[in-house]
Amino acid sequence: MPTFQIREAATLLGVSADTVRRWVDSGRLPAARDASGRRRVDGAELAAFMRAGADDDPARHLSSARNRFRGLVTDVVRDRVMASVEIQAGPHRVVSLMSREAADELGLEVGTVATAVVKSTNVVVETTGGHHA
């Protein structure tokens, strides 16, 4: 079973290592010490923690789409007809092409908070090829 260092778990969760340490210290996220005395989070426990957090998004219950990336708009490029909108959601960069009219109606500007909702039947899954021990 893969385990993750606090820093690795923080990256996957999109939070700081200090936040993960606080969650571990409070018992919200289980962790165990390895032979070197460093705290490690079990991969299955981390997955369960992340799934439980997804239920905190009330909009998730109003849509059939389950892939939601809430983040900050970091770029908007408009022409006469179309707009390209870039959202940085934690470590994830999501780019959407939409009509300029839609971007204008949504008030999408650099620095605004937005959620990218992805509904797809074709999703490519990649791994680094290694296993965490």
GROMACS .gro file of C-alpha atoms in nm:
model
  133
    1MET     CA    1   0.000   0.000   0.000
    2PRO     CA    2   0.151   0.338  -0.095
    3THR     CA    3   0.216   0.593   0.177
    4PHE     CA    4   0.292   0.963   0.144
    5GLN     CA    5   0.507   1.207   0.335
    6ILE     CA    6   0.328   1.508   0.481
    7ARG     CA    7   0.471   1.729   0.204
    8GLU     CA    8   0.347   1.490  -0.067
    9ALA     CA    9   0.000   1.469   0.089
   10ALA     CA   10  -0.013   1.848   0.105
   11THR     CA   11   0.067   1.875  -0.265
   12LEU     CA   12  -0.205   1.624  -0.353
   13LEU     CA   13  -0.456   1.806  -0.132
   14GLY     CA   14  -0.361   2.152  -0.259
   15VAL     CA   15  -0.283   2.283   0.090
   16SER     CA   16   0.029   2.362   0.289
   17ALA     CA   17   0.229   2.100   0.477
   18ASP     CA   18   0.145   2.290   0.799
   19THR     CA   19  -0.226   2.242   0.729
   20VAL     CA   20  -0.177   1.866   0.684
   21ARG     CA   21   0.027   1.853   1.008
   22ARG     CA   22  -0.259   2.028   1.191
   23TRP     CA   23  -0.509   1.779   1.046
   24VAL     CA   24  -0.287   1.489   1.156
   25ASP     CA   25  -0.231   1.639   1.503
   26SER     CA   26  -0.607   1.688   1.551
   27GLY     CA   27  -0.683   1.332   1.435
   28ARG     CA   28  -0.877   1.451   1.129
   29LEU     CA   29  -0.629   1.274   0.897
   30PRO     CA   30  -0.466   0.951   1.021
   31ALA     CA   31  -0.089   0.915   0.992
   32ALA     CA   32   0.175   0.681   1.130
   33ARG     CA   33   0.547   0.722   1.190
   34ASP     CA   34   0.789   0.534   0.966
   35ALA     CA   35   1.118   0.377   1.081
   36SER     CA   36   1.286   0.720   1.057
   37GLY     CA   37   1.022   0.881   1.277
   38ARG     CA   38   0.863   1.080   0.992
   39ARG     CA   39   0.487   1.088   0.969
   40ARG     CA   40   0.340   0.915   0.664
   41VAL     CA   41  -0.019   0.905   0.542
   42ASP     CA   42  -0.158   0.579   0.409
   43GLY     CA   43  -0.273   0.614   0.046
   44ALA     CA   44  -0.615   0.458   0.111
   45GLU     CA   45  -0.670   0.686   0.413
   46LEU     CA   46  -0.572   0.989   0.205
   47ALA     CA   47  -0.811   0.885  -0.072
   48ALA     CA   48  -1.097   0.846   0.179
   49PHE     CA   49  -1.015   1.189   0.328
   50MET     CA   50  -1.021   1.348  -0.019
   51ARG     CA   51  -1.350   1.177  -0.113
   52ALA     CA   52  -1.511   1.298   0.210
   53GLY     CA   53  -1.398   1.653   0.137
   54ALA     CA   54  -1.563   1.643  -0.206
   55ASP     CA   55  -1.900   1.611  -0.031
   56ASP     CA   56  -1.842   1.958   0.122
   57ASP     CA   57  -1.915   2.116  -0.220
   58PRO     CA   58  -2.292   2.179  -0.222
   59ALA     CA   59  -2.291   2.231  -0.600
   60ARG     CA   60  -2.175   1.872  -0.646
   61HIS     CA   61  -2.521   1.756  -0.544
   62LEU     CA   62  -2.689   1.976  -0.806
   63SER     CA   63  -2.506   1.839  -1.109
   64SER     CA   64  -2.422   1.505  -1.265
   65ALA     CA   65  -2.067   1.630  -1.329
   66ARG     CA   66  -1.827   1.511  -1.059
   67ASN     CA   67  -1.504   1.673  -1.179
   68ARG     CA   68  -1.502   2.018  -1.021
   69PHE     CA   69  -1.199   2.244  -0.994
   70ARG     CA   70  -1.256   2.559  -0.789
   71GLY     CA   71  -0.980   2.810  -0.832
   72LEU     CA   72  -0.864   3.152  -0.936
   73VAL     CA   73  -0.896   3.289  -1.288
   74THR     CA   74  -0.537   3.359  -1.394
   75ASP     CA   75  -0.589   3.460  -1.758
   76VAL     CA   76  -0.871   3.566  -1.988
   77VAL     CA   77  -0.816   3.628  -2.359
   78ARG     CA   78  -1.115   3.757  -2.553
   79ASP     CA   79  -1.164   3.819  -2.923
   80ARG     CA   80  -1.485   3.920  -3.100
   81VAL     CA   81  -1.649   3.577  -3.072
   82MET     CA   82  -1.454   3.350  -2.835
   83ALA     CA   83  -1.273   3.365  -2.500
   84SER     CA   84  -1.002   3.150  -2.347
   85VAL     CA   85  -1.023   3.132  -1.968
   86GLU     CA   86  -0.747   2.982  -1.753
   87ILE     CA   87  -0.816   2.872  -1.396
   88GLN     CA   88  -0.550   2.765  -1.146
   89ALA     CA   89  -0.713   2.524  -0.901
   90GLY     CA   90  -0.445   2.417  -0.653
   91PRO     CA   91  -0.179   2.244  -0.863
   92HIS     CA   92  -0.422   2.204  -1.154
   93ARG     CA   93  -0.438   2.438  -1.453
   94VAL     CA   94  -0.767   2.418  -1.641
   95VAL     CA   95  -0.826   2.607  -1.967
   96SER     CA   96  -1.174   2.656  -2.110
   97LEU     CA   97  -1.274   2.789  -2.450
   98MET     CA   98  -1.616   2.953  -2.450
   99SER     CA   99  -1.812   3.222  -2.625
  100ARG     CA  100  -1.711   3.576  -2.541
  101GLU     CA  101  -2.075   3.637  -2.448
  102ALA     CA  102  -2.058   3.361  -2.181
  103ALA     CA  103  -1.730   3.496  -2.038
  104ASP     CA  104  -1.877   3.846  -2.024
  105GLU     CA  105  -2.203   3.728  -1.862
  106LEU     CA  106  -2.009   3.532  -1.599
  107GLY     CA  107  -1.790   3.835  -1.525
  108LEU     CA  108  -1.473   3.632  -1.574
  109GLU     CA  109  -1.168   3.848  -1.509
  110VAL     CA  110  -0.820   3.777  -1.378
  111GLY     CA  111  -0.842   3.742  -1.000
  112THR     CA  112  -1.202   3.623  -0.979
  113VAL     CA  113  -1.293   3.287  -0.825
  114ALA     CA  114  -1.454   3.035  -1.059
  115THR     CA  115  -1.521   2.661  -1.079
  116ALA     CA  116  -1.432   2.455  -1.384
  117VAL     CA  117  -1.680   2.170  -1.420
  118VAL     CA  118  -1.567   1.884  -1.644
  119LYS     CA  119  -1.802   1.617  -1.774
  120SER     CA  120  -1.629   1.374  -2.002
  121THR     CA  121  -1.643   1.016  -2.113
  122ASN     CA  122  -1.282   1.032  -2.230
  123VAL     CA  123  -1.032   1.091  -1.949
  124VAL     CA  124  -0.668   0.992  -1.978
  125VAL     CA  125  -0.514   0.867  -1.651
  126GLU     CA  126  -0.135   0.870  -1.611
  127THR     CA  127   0.098   0.770  -1.330
  128THR     CA  128   0.465   0.835  -1.265
  129GLY     CA  129   0.523   0.462  -1.299
  130GLY     CA  130   0.672   0.431  -0.952
  131HIS     CA  131   0.525   0.309  -0.629
  132HIS     CA  132   0.555   0.494  -0.299
  133ALA     CA  133   0.681   0.282  -0.016
   0.00000   0.00000   0.00000
